[in-house]
Amino acid sequence: MAGGELGGEDVPEVGEATVTLGATVISVGDDAAMIDAWHRALLGLAGYLPDELVTEARTWLAAGRRLDLARAVAFAVAAGQLSLGGEEIRLAREELTAAGQDGAGNGAGNGAGDGDGDGDVVGVLDALPLGERVPSAWQFRSVGADERGPAAVLPLDLTAPDAAVVLDAVEAAVVEAAGAEPGAVGLWRSWRTPAAGSSWPPPKRVFVVTAEPRSEPAAAMAARLQAALLAAGEPAPQVEVCTAGEEPPPYQRLAQMSGALLWAREPAVEVSVARTFDEVDPVDGPSFDPDRPRIDDLGLRDALLGYLDAGVPILDTSSLMSDVVDPARGEVVPMTFRTDGRWVWTDATSYYLDEHGLAPDPDLMRHVAEARGPALDPSLPLDESLPLDESLPLDGSLEVGEVALHRVLAHLLSPRQEEDAVWVVPQMGVALLDEEPLAAVDAS
């Protein structure tokens, strides 16, 4: 008898082995769902279990050897390698129970109850408390261990035309392999080092891959990329395949943020930073020209503000700077940086448009007009018949992918940007250095 239906959705039969992960109930007999759940569980175990075990576990998973994976997790628990359990404990428990390896002596097949030494493995899993594990004791760097200083943890874009970096054999091999994966979106490499300056274990390369949500199973992609790295001489390769557009676990997110983008499906594009002010004096700070263009049409102004405010925050700060048009207002101008993946601007641009009607950087205006239609270009005659592209949201939800965000941050935080800076917002410079390992920011 097939599984029943409830509200149009398949549900497991009564008596069928299932595992509950959050709000999702998965049948242990649903191979695709279980493989995906195990893949996500292994993402959460990376950095906590030995690299060799994680690599082997991903190979087993791609080959459908889930029982071997469940046994390995149970052994890791018995050996004290995990202090808290996560989804992997529920998965392993149900896999072992479904296979009859719960120590009850009633299993058939796979050695259950036949003296192969499995014992009460489910009892071992049940004894481990469940909870959110503390962050793993790793740091990530975009460059090798020999390079020091704050720049070592800043994002790099090695796909940029001016990168001029020669990849070694291992990285060249994984770039070629990723390019052959139709569902792959981006590939990052990060050097993982122990926190607190420990000299052991030695630095290890971690590769993060983003994949299209509806591509083939991530576990299979991870196994193929692992195999390519093994063939190139990388021991116990660490390949973290995450779904594009979804927030990855902290370990993978840190590796990605402080890593180097090695390859991306989309070619690199020029990243531009909008100028907020007309002049910036190294001593007196920024100012606007008296003849700065103004936007008095409230409808046009609101449409522009909608686009600007919909930008994705990339450098968020609570620091404020003084209003240079009306200094009596004090420090009221926000300085959070936003992007749409091609341009970068600060909330100061929106502030001066909203409060004083001052038009943004004309090049940014032209870019917005291209994205939203000429109705948002104040250099054109105002005409209600001009088209406005309604496919792009103006509700704070502009979508910018991980690759584009990384490229923007790599450009914005490049040491070259610091060298070109002529003035730094005092409050913001200190706050960023305290909160992020960032260089001075060009406020012009």
Tab-separated table of C-alpha atoms in Angstrom:
chain	number	residue	atom	x	y	z
A	1	MET	CA	0.000	0.000	0.000
A	2	ALA	CA	1.392	3.399	-0.973
A	3	GLY	CA	1.727	6.249	1.493
A	4	GLY	CA	-1.495	8.078	2.228
A	5	GLU	CA	-2.355	11.606	1.232
A	6	LEU	CA	-3.302	14.533	3.423
A	7	GLY	CA	-4.072	17.922	1.948
A	8	GLY	CA	-2.563	16.843	-1.372
A	9	GLU	CA	0.789	15.878	0.184
A	10	ASP	CA	2.200	12.398	0.566
A	11	VAL	CA	2.475	11.263	4.166
A	12	PRO	CA	4.175	8.134	5.504
A	13	GLU	CA	2.143	5.019	6.156
A	14	VAL	CA	1.335	4.077	9.719
A	15	GLY	CA	4.257	2.048	11.024
A	16	GLU	CA	6.695	3.388	8.420
A	17	ALA	CA	10.057	4.502	9.856
A	18	THR	CA	10.342	8.286	9.789
A	19	VAL	CA	12.645	10.981	11.102
A	20	THR	CA	11.478	14.424	12.186
A	21	LEU	CA	13.813	17.317	11.329
A	22	GLY	CA	12.360	20.586	12.527
A	23	ALA	CA	8.924	20.851	10.926
A	24	THR	CA	9.712	18.221	8.285
A	25	VAL	CA	8.910	14.529	8.567
A	26	ILE	CA	10.957	12.302	6.249
A	27	SER	CA	10.424	8.647	5.519
A	28	VAL	CA	13.618	6.670	6.062
A	29	GLY	CA	12.684	4.852	2.871
A	30	ASP	CA	12.740	8.104	0.862
A	31	ASP	CA	16.296	7.876	-0.430
A	32	ALA	CA	16.432	11.317	-2.071
A	33	ALA	CA	15.067	13.135	0.991
A	34	MET	CA	17.338	11.225	3.367
A	35	ILE	CA	20.429	11.868	1.240
A	36	ASP	CA	19.624	15.589	1.171
A	37	ALA	CA	19.025	15.617	4.938
A	38	TRP	CA	22.312	13.806	5.549
A	39	HIS	CA	24.131	16.234	3.266
A	40	ARG	CA	22.845	19.164	5.306
A	41	ALA	CA	23.767	17.370	8.519
A	42	LEU	CA	27.330	16.897	7.259
A	43	LEU	CA	27.550	20.614	6.539
A	44	GLY	CA	26.810	21.122	10.231
A	45	LEU	CA	29.475	18.587	11.246
A	46	ALA	CA	32.273	20.101	9.153
A	47	GLY	CA	34.920	21.543	11.421
A	48	TYR	CA	33.776	19.407	14.356
A	49	LEU	CA	34.565	15.911	13.108
A	50	PRO	CA	37.971	14.940	11.660
A	51	ASP	CA	38.465	15.998	8.040
A	52	GLU	CA	39.146	12.417	6.961
A	53	LEU	CA	35.829	11.254	8.389
A	54	VAL	CA	33.878	14.088	6.773
A	55	THR	CA	35.464	13.320	3.398
A	56	GLU	CA	34.738	9.605	3.707
A	57	ALA	CA	31.198	10.266	4.921
A	58	ARG	CA	30.441	12.346	1.839
A	59	THR	CA	31.787	9.586	-0.388
A	60	TRP	CA	29.562	7.039	1.374
A	61	LEU	CA	26.552	9.300	1.100
A	62	ALA	CA	26.940	9.795	-2.648
A	63	ALA	CA	27.226	6.017	-3.017
A	64	GLY	CA	24.048	5.463	-1.004
A	65	ARG	CA	25.878	3.885	1.957
A	66	ARG	CA	23.827	5.651	4.594
A	67	LEU	CA	24.148	2.862	7.142
A	68	ASP	CA	27.936	3.200	7.084
A	69	LEU	CA	27.463	6.919	7.652
A	70	ALA	CA	25.107	6.308	10.577
A	71	ARG	CA	27.576	3.883	12.160
A	72	ALA	CA	30.399	6.408	11.762
A	73	VAL	CA	28.351	9.089	13.509
A	74	ALA	CA	27.560	6.675	16.339
A	75	PHE	CA	31.249	5.851	16.711
A	76	ALA	CA	32.161	9.556	16.753
A	77	VAL	CA	29.659	10.048	19.563
A	78	ALA	CA	30.997	7.043	21.483
A	79	ALA	CA	34.547	8.366	21.037
A	80	GLY	CA	33.581	11.726	22.526
A	81	GLN	CA	34.128	13.716	19.332
A	82	LEU	CA	30.809	15.551	19.703
A	83	SER	CA	29.698	17.295	22.878
A	84	LEU	CA	26.242	18.156	21.533
A	85	GLY	CA	24.162	16.489	18.882
A	86	GLY	CA	22.218	17.933	15.983
A	87	GLU	CA	20.147	16.589	13.122
A	88	GLU	CA	22.750	13.898	12.464
A	89	ILE	CA	21.774	12.160	15.714
A	90	ARG	CA	18.123	11.864	14.701
A	91	LEU	CA	19.116	10.671	11.236
A	92	ALA	CA	21.603	8.092	12.510
A	93	ARG	CA	19.174	6.822	15.137
A	94	GLU	CA	16.418	6.190	12.619
A	95	GLU	CA	18.793	4.670	10.053
A	96	LEU	CA	20.143	2.218	12.623
A	97	THR	CA	16.720	1.430	14.031
A	98	ALA	CA	15.267	0.845	10.564
A	99	ALA	CA	18.170	-1.510	9.827
A	100	GLY	CA	17.545	-3.403	13.074
A	101	GLN	CA	20.819	-2.268	14.650
A	102	ASP	CA	19.341	-0.834	17.810
A	103	GLY	CA	20.883	-3.437	20.086
A	104	ALA	CA	17.551	-5.206	20.604
A	105	GLY	CA	18.754	-8.341	18.858
A	106	ASN	CA	15.783	-8.417	16.502
A	107	GLY	CA	17.414	-7.140	13.353
A	108	ALA	CA	18.006	-9.004	10.168
A	109	GLY	CA	20.734	-8.172	7.730
A	110	ASN	CA	23.764	-5.893	7.993
A	111	GLY	CA	24.958	-7.920	10.975
A	112	ALA	CA	22.226	-6.861	13.364
A	113	GLY	CA	22.257	-9.109	16.400
A	114	ASP	CA	24.781	-11.495	14.858
A	115	GLY	CA	27.755	-10.618	17.012
A	116	ASP	CA	29.434	-8.077	14.732
A	117	GLY	CA	30.004	-5.712	17.659
A	118	ASP	CA	27.397	-3.044	16.883
A	119	GLY	CA	25.969	-3.272	20.395
A	120	ASP	CA	23.502	-0.699	21.635
A	121	VAL	CA	24.529	2.023	19.197
A	122	VAL	CA	21.148	3.719	19.404
A	123	GLY	CA	21.594	3.953	23.162
A	124	VAL	CA	24.904	5.730	22.562
A	125	LEU	CA	23.156	8.255	20.341
A	126	ASP	CA	20.293	8.744	22.799
A	127	ALA	CA	22.762	9.537	25.577
A	128	LEU	CA	24.127	12.582	23.724
A	129	PRO	CA	22.280	15.807	24.577
A	130	LEU	CA	20.908	17.763	21.628
A	131	GLY	CA	21.520	21.454	21.193
A	132	GLU	CA	23.245	24.170	19.216
A	133	ARG	CA	26.981	23.580	19.135
A	134	VAL	CA	29.337	26.394	20.041
A	135	PRO	CA	31.189	27.883	17.054
A	136	SER	CA	34.081	25.724	15.954
A	137	ALA	CA	37.542	26.954	16.894
A	138	TRP	CA	38.614	27.918	13.398
A	139	GLN	CA	39.594	31.076	11.586
A	140	PHE	CA	39.421	31.532	7.824
A	141	ARG	CA	41.740	33.476	5.559
A	142	SER	CA	41.600	34.399	1.900
A	143	VAL	CA	45.378	34.125	1.567
A	144	GLY	CA	48.026	31.686	2.728
A	145	ALA	CA	49.259	31.395	6.287
A	146	ASP	CA	52.441	33.326	5.482
A	147	GLU	CA	50.582	36.599	4.951
A	148	ARG	CA	49.638	38.602	8.034
A	149	GLY	CA	47.508	41.579	8.923
A	150	PRO	CA	43.810	42.461	8.641
A	151	ALA	CA	43.858	42.115	4.842
A	152	ALA	CA	44.464	38.370	5.187
A	153	VAL	CA	40.840	37.796	6.225
A	154	LEU	CA	39.232	40.130	3.696
A	155	PRO	CA	37.359	38.657	0.735
A	156	LEU	CA	39.237	38.299	-2.547
A	157	ASP	CA	37.877	38.038	-6.067
A	158	LEU	CA	40.310	36.023	-8.162
A	159	THR	CA	37.874	36.051	-11.083
A	160	ALA	CA	38.315	39.794	-11.608
A	161	PRO	CA	40.112	40.809	-14.821
A	162	ASP	CA	42.903	42.469	-12.842
A	163	ALA	CA	43.389	39.585	-10.383
A	164	ALA	CA	46.506	38.290	-12.197
A	165	VAL	CA	46.811	35.241	-9.945
A	166	VAL	CA	48.149	31.879	-11.091
A	167	LEU	CA	46.307	29.004	-9.415
A	168	ASP	CA	48.223	25.962	-8.233
A	169	ALA	CA	47.451	22.475	-9.549
A	170	VAL	CA	44.910	21.692	-6.832
A	171	GLU	CA	42.917	24.878	-7.288
A	172	ALA	CA	43.105	24.675	-11.082
A	173	ALA	CA	41.715	21.134	-10.900
A	174	VAL	CA	38.729	22.071	-8.751
A	175	VAL	CA	38.003	25.131	-10.907
A	176	GLU	CA	37.865	22.887	-13.972
A	177	ALA	CA	35.671	20.384	-12.137
A	178	ALA	CA	33.283	23.083	-10.885
A	179	GLY	CA	32.975	24.514	-14.378
A	180	ALA	CA	31.866	21.091	-15.593
A	181	GLU	CA	29.008	20.997	-13.063
A	182	PRO	CA	25.883	22.460	-14.731
A	183	GLY	CA	24.335	23.324	-11.371
A	184	ALA	CA	27.378	25.024	-9.854
A	185	VAL	CA	27.124	28.792	-9.344
A	186	GLY	CA	30.293	29.816	-7.492
A	187	LEU	CA	33.444	28.333	-5.977
A	188	TRP	CA	35.422	29.752	-3.056
A	189	ARG	CA	38.670	28.657	-1.442
A	190	SER	CA	39.492	29.589	2.123
A	191	TRP	CA	42.467	28.682	4.290
A	192	ARG	CA	41.279	27.314	7.626
A	193	THR	CA	43.577	27.866	10.585
A	194	PRO	CA	43.143	27.178	14.309
A	195	ALA	CA	42.025	30.096	16.422
A	196	ALA	CA	44.157	31.783	19.083
A	197	GLY	CA	47.346	31.415	17.065
A	198	SER	CA	47.791	27.698	17.667
A	199	SER	CA	50.400	26.053	15.435
A	200	TRP	CA	48.417	22.807	15.205
A	201	PRO	CA	46.644	21.583	13.180
A	202	PRO	CA	48.288	23.060	10.069
A	203	PRO	CA	46.351	25.286	7.656
A	204	LYS	CA	43.812	23.427	5.527
A	205	ARG	CA	42.037	24.442	2.350
A	206	VAL	CA	38.245	24.487	2.517
A	207	PHE	CA	36.245	24.826	-0.692
A	208	VAL	CA	32.715	26.240	-0.633
A	209	VAL	CA	30.462	25.731	-3.643
A	210	THR	CA	27.043	27.248	-4.224
A	211	ALA	CA	24.645	25.237	-6.374
A	212	GLU	CA	21.305	25.971	-8.002
A	213	PRO	CA	18.402	24.887	-5.767
A	214	ARG	CA	16.931	22.555	-8.369
A	215	SER	CA	20.170	21.014	-9.608
A	216	GLU	CA	21.025	17.376	-8.987
A	217	PRO	CA	21.715	16.221	-5.399
A	218	ALA	CA	24.361	18.292	-3.657
A	219	ALA	CA	25.874	15.137	-2.165
A	220	ALA	CA	26.725	13.829	-5.634
A	221	MET	CA	28.324	17.131	-6.635
A	222	ALA	CA	30.386	17.215	-3.438
A	223	ALA	CA	31.647	13.676	-4.078
A	224	ARG	CA	32.686	14.468	-7.661
A	225	LEU	CA	34.539	17.616	-6.632
A	226	GLN	CA	36.214	15.689	-3.803
A	227	ALA	CA	37.369	13.089	-6.321
A	228	ALA	CA	38.853	15.791	-8.557
A	229	LEU	CA	40.751	17.246	-5.609
A	230	LEU	CA	41.997	13.830	-4.500
A	231	ALA	CA	43.286	13.163	-8.012
A	232	ALA	CA	45.116	16.514	-7.903
A	233	GLY	CA	46.831	15.578	-4.639
A	234	GLU	CA	44.669	17.302	-2.015
A	235	PRO	CA	44.446	15.076	1.085
A	236	ALA	CA	41.021	14.688	2.736
A	237	PRO	CA	39.458	17.383	0.538
A	238	GLN	CA	36.851	19.540	2.212
A	239	VAL	CA	34.093	20.473	-0.244
A	240	GLU	CA	31.095	22.291	1.215
A	241	VAL	CA	28.241	22.375	-1.316
A	242	CYS	CA	25.534	24.831	-0.240
A	243	THR	CA	22.315	25.871	-1.934
A	244	ALA	CA	22.536	29.248	-3.652
A	245	GLY	CA	20.221	31.810	-2.119
A	246	GLU	CA	20.024	30.043	1.251
A	247	GLU	CA	21.909	31.069	4.378
A	248	PRO	CA	24.621	28.433	4.908
A	249	PRO	CA	25.709	27.175	8.335
A	250	PRO	CA	28.174	29.453	10.187
A	251	TYR	CA	31.249	27.356	9.311
A	252	GLN	CA	30.610	27.570	5.573
A	253	ARG	CA	29.504	31.199	5.764
A	254	LEU	CA	32.735	32.244	7.464
A	255	ALA	CA	34.812	30.282	4.965
A	256	GLN	CA	32.981	31.994	2.133
A	257	MET	CA	33.150	35.512	3.569
A	258	SER	CA	36.867	35.330	4.335
A	259	GLY	CA	37.711	33.355	1.225
A	260	ALA	CA	38.796	33.892	-2.343
A	261	LEU	CA	36.315	33.502	-5.183
A	262	LEU	CA	38.067	31.138	-7.606
A	263	TRP	CA	35.328	30.645	-10.189
A	264	ALA	CA	31.787	31.745	-10.963
A	265	ARG	CA	29.249	30.871	-13.618
A	266	GLU	CA	28.526	34.551	-14.204
A	267	PRO	CA	31.446	36.562	-15.592
A	268	ALA	CA	32.823	39.394	-13.513
A	269	VAL	CA	31.348	42.861	-14.001
A	270	GLU	CA	32.693	46.244	-13.013
A	271	VAL	CA	31.672	47.353	-9.536
A	272	SER	CA	31.111	51.091	-9.139
A	273	VAL	CA	30.892	53.130	-5.948
A	274	ALA	CA	28.579	56.136	-6.069
A	275	ARG	CA	29.891	59.491	-4.973
A	276	THR	CA	27.780	61.009	-2.244
A	277	PHE	CA	29.373	64.465	-2.231
A	278	ASP	CA	30.744	66.852	-4.854
A	279	GLU	CA	33.902	67.798	-2.983
A	280	VAL	CA	35.871	66.256	-0.154
A	281	ASP	CA	38.444	68.328	1.666
A	282	PRO	CA	41.017	66.303	3.640
A	283	VAL	CA	40.588	68.687	6.585
A	284	ASP	CA	37.101	70.169	6.397
A	285	GLY	CA	35.385	67.066	5.085
A	286	PRO	CA	32.708	66.746	2.395
A	287	SER	CA	30.378	69.288	0.823
A	288	PHE	CA	27.896	69.726	-2.024
A	289	ASP	CA	28.195	72.246	-4.854
A	290	PRO	CA	25.661	75.083	-4.642
A	291	ASP	CA	24.288	74.069	-8.057
A	292	ARG	CA	23.878	70.387	-7.167
A	293	PRO	CA	20.866	69.088	-9.154
A	294	ARG	CA	17.673	68.727	-7.166
A	295	ILE	CA	14.685	66.438	-7.595
A	296	ASP	CA	11.490	68.212	-6.635
A	297	ASP	CA	9.052	65.756	-8.200
A	298	LEU	CA	7.858	63.781	-5.170
A	299	GLY	CA	6.736	60.772	-7.207
A	300	LEU	CA	10.126	60.455	-8.866
A	301	ARG	CA	11.843	61.007	-5.541
A	302	ASP	CA	9.830	58.256	-3.856
A	303	ALA	CA	10.541	55.834	-6.695
A	304	LEU	CA	14.262	56.510	-6.438
A	305	LEU	CA	14.207	56.152	-2.675
A	306	GLY	CA	12.403	52.858	-3.064
A	307	TYR	CA	15.199	51.489	-5.228
A	308	LEU	CA	18.003	52.856	-3.058
A	309	ASP	CA	16.439	51.610	0.173
A	310	ALA	CA	15.885	48.188	-1.414
A	311	GLY	CA	19.635	47.705	-1.785
A	312	VAL	CA	21.184	44.870	0.173
A	313	PRO	CA	23.137	46.116	3.230
A	314	ILE	CA	26.763	45.020	2.936
A	315	LEU	CA	28.486	47.162	5.568
A	316	ASP	CA	25.954	47.877	8.282
A	317	THR	CA	26.826	50.482	10.877
A	318	SER	CA	24.944	52.442	13.492
A	319	SER	CA	27.395	55.337	13.138
A	320	LEU	CA	26.024	58.667	11.964
A	321	MET	CA	27.704	61.686	10.420
A	322	SER	CA	26.752	65.345	10.504
A	323	ASP	CA	24.311	66.815	8.016
A	324	VAL	CA	26.594	68.983	5.841
A	325	VAL	CA	23.622	70.893	4.366
A	326	ASP	CA	22.058	71.735	7.730
A	327	PRO	CA	24.764	71.277	10.410
A	328	ALA	CA	22.310	72.331	13.114
A	329	ARG	CA	20.670	68.922	12.809
A	330	GLY	CA	23.800	67.308	14.198
A	331	GLU	CA	24.867	63.727	13.512
A	332	VAL	CA	21.783	62.308	11.822
A	333	VAL	CA	23.042	60.978	8.477
A	334	PRO	CA	23.157	57.152	8.242
A	335	MET	CA	26.186	55.542	6.593
A	336	THR	CA	25.227	51.921	5.923
A	337	PHE	CA	26.546	50.706	2.560
A	338	ARG	CA	24.100	49.037	0.153
A	339	THR	CA	24.353	47.374	-3.233
A	340	ASP	CA	22.345	45.896	-6.078
A	341	GLY	CA	25.312	43.811	-7.192
A	342	ARG	CA	26.637	46.375	-9.669
A	343	TRP	CA	26.686	49.651	-7.768
A	344	VAL	CA	27.422	50.549	-4.161
A	345	TRP	CA	25.957	53.541	-2.349
A	346	THR	CA	25.444	54.645	1.236
A	347	ASP	CA	22.265	55.510	3.069
A	348	ALA	CA	23.577	59.074	3.043
A	349	THR	CA	22.582	59.188	-0.632
A	350	SER	CA	19.002	58.376	0.332
A	351	TYR	CA	19.089	60.808	3.256
A	352	TYR	CA	20.125	63.829	1.198
A	353	LEU	CA	17.593	62.942	-1.511
A	354	ASP	CA	14.787	62.491	1.005
A	355	GLU	CA	15.578	65.393	3.330
A	356	HIS	CA	17.008	67.969	0.904
A	357	GLY	CA	15.986	66.782	-2.561
A	358	LEU	CA	19.610	66.439	-3.680
A	359	ALA	CA	19.984	64.124	-6.666
A	360	PRO	CA	22.250	61.077	-6.317
A	361	ASP	CA	25.433	60.570	-8.334
A	362	PRO	CA	24.389	61.025	-11.995
A	363	ASP	CA	26.076	57.777	-13.008
A	364	LEU	CA	24.136	55.943	-10.308
A	365	MET	CA	20.976	57.633	-11.592
A	366	ARG	CA	21.640	56.354	-15.094
A	367	HIS	CA	22.216	52.861	-13.717
A	368	VAL	CA	18.936	52.963	-11.793
A	369	ALA	CA	17.169	54.182	-14.926
A	370	GLU	CA	18.555	51.213	-16.867
A	371	ALA	CA	17.391	48.848	-14.140
A	372	ARG	CA	13.967	50.385	-13.515
A	373	GLY	CA	13.196	52.167	-16.769
A	374	PRO	CA	13.777	55.738	-18.007
A	375	ALA	CA	11.013	57.069	-15.767
A	376	LEU	CA	13.634	57.173	-13.014
A	377	ASP	CA	16.130	59.265	-14.990
A	378	PRO	CA	15.679	62.944	-14.049
A	379	SER	CA	17.868	63.979	-17.000
A	380	LEU	CA	14.991	62.951	-19.300
A	381	PRO	CA	11.799	64.994	-19.684
A	382	LEU	CA	9.273	63.827	-17.130
A	383	ASP	CA	6.541	61.883	-18.918
A	384	GLU	CA	4.045	59.646	-17.201
A	385	SER	CA	4.056	57.382	-20.265
A	386	LEU	CA	7.689	56.427	-19.777
A	387	PRO	CA	7.946	52.729	-18.883
A	388	LEU	CA	8.792	51.603	-15.380
A	389	ASP	CA	9.972	48.020	-15.014
A	390	GLU	CA	7.719	46.585	-12.313
A	391	SER	CA	9.535	43.234	-12.275
A	392	LEU	CA	12.089	44.570	-9.820
A	393	PRO	CA	10.757	44.981	-6.267
A	394	LEU	CA	10.927	48.258	-4.408
A	395	ASP	CA	10.092	46.810	-1.013
A	396	GLY	CA	13.554	46.236	0.414
A	397	SER	CA	13.961	42.913	-1.317
A	398	LEU	CA	16.401	43.399	-4.183
A	399	GLU	CA	17.966	40.013	-4.782
A	400	VAL	CA	21.749	39.877	-4.949
A	401	GLY	CA	23.458	36.499	-5.155
A	402	GLU	CA	26.399	35.324	-3.083
A	403	VAL	CA	28.835	35.717	-5.972
A	404	ALA	CA	27.805	39.307	-6.675
A	405	LEU	CA	27.917	40.222	-2.974
A	406	HIS	CA	31.377	38.726	-2.649
A	407	ARG	CA	32.627	40.650	-5.664
A	408	VAL	CA	31.201	43.889	-4.307
A	409	LEU	CA	32.785	43.395	-0.886
A	410	ALA	CA	36.120	42.395	-2.415
A	411	HIS	CA	36.099	45.609	-4.436
A	412	LEU	CA	34.931	47.836	-1.604
A	413	LEU	CA	37.385	46.439	0.957
A	414	SER	CA	40.349	46.223	-1.377
A	415	PRO	CA	43.511	47.820	0.038
A	416	ARG	CA	43.579	49.891	-3.157
A	417	GLN	CA	40.364	51.581	-2.055
A	418	GLU	CA	42.044	52.600	1.191
A	419	GLU	CA	45.025	54.015	-0.677
A	420	ASP	CA	42.702	56.121	-2.822
A	421	ALA	CA	40.680	57.460	0.120
A	422	VAL	CA	41.042	61.164	0.744
A	423	TRP	CA	38.885	61.457	3.835
A	424	VAL	CA	37.451	59.109	6.405
A	425	VAL	CA	34.262	59.586	8.390
A	426	PRO	CA	35.827	59.640	11.879
A	427	GLN	CA	32.961	57.938	13.713
A	428	MET	CA	32.487	55.283	11.058
A	429	GLY	CA	36.148	54.484	10.615
A	430	VAL	CA	36.523	53.646	14.298
A	431	ALA	CA	33.291	51.647	14.434
A	432	LEU	CA	34.215	49.555	11.413
A	433	LEU	CA	37.667	48.823	12.725
A	434	ASP	CA	36.125	47.757	16.018
A	435	GLU	CA	33.386	45.605	14.519
A	436	GLU	CA	35.028	44.341	11.335
A	437	PRO	CA	38.664	43.925	10.250
A	438	LEU	CA	38.159	46.689	7.704
A	439	ALA	CA	40.297	49.426	6.265
A	440	ALA	CA	39.351	53.091	6.065
A	441	VAL	CA	36.389	53.869	3.834
A	442	ASP	CA	36.338	56.483	1.089
A	443	ALA	CA	33.356	58.613	1.998
A	444	SER	CA	33.271	60.484	-1.299
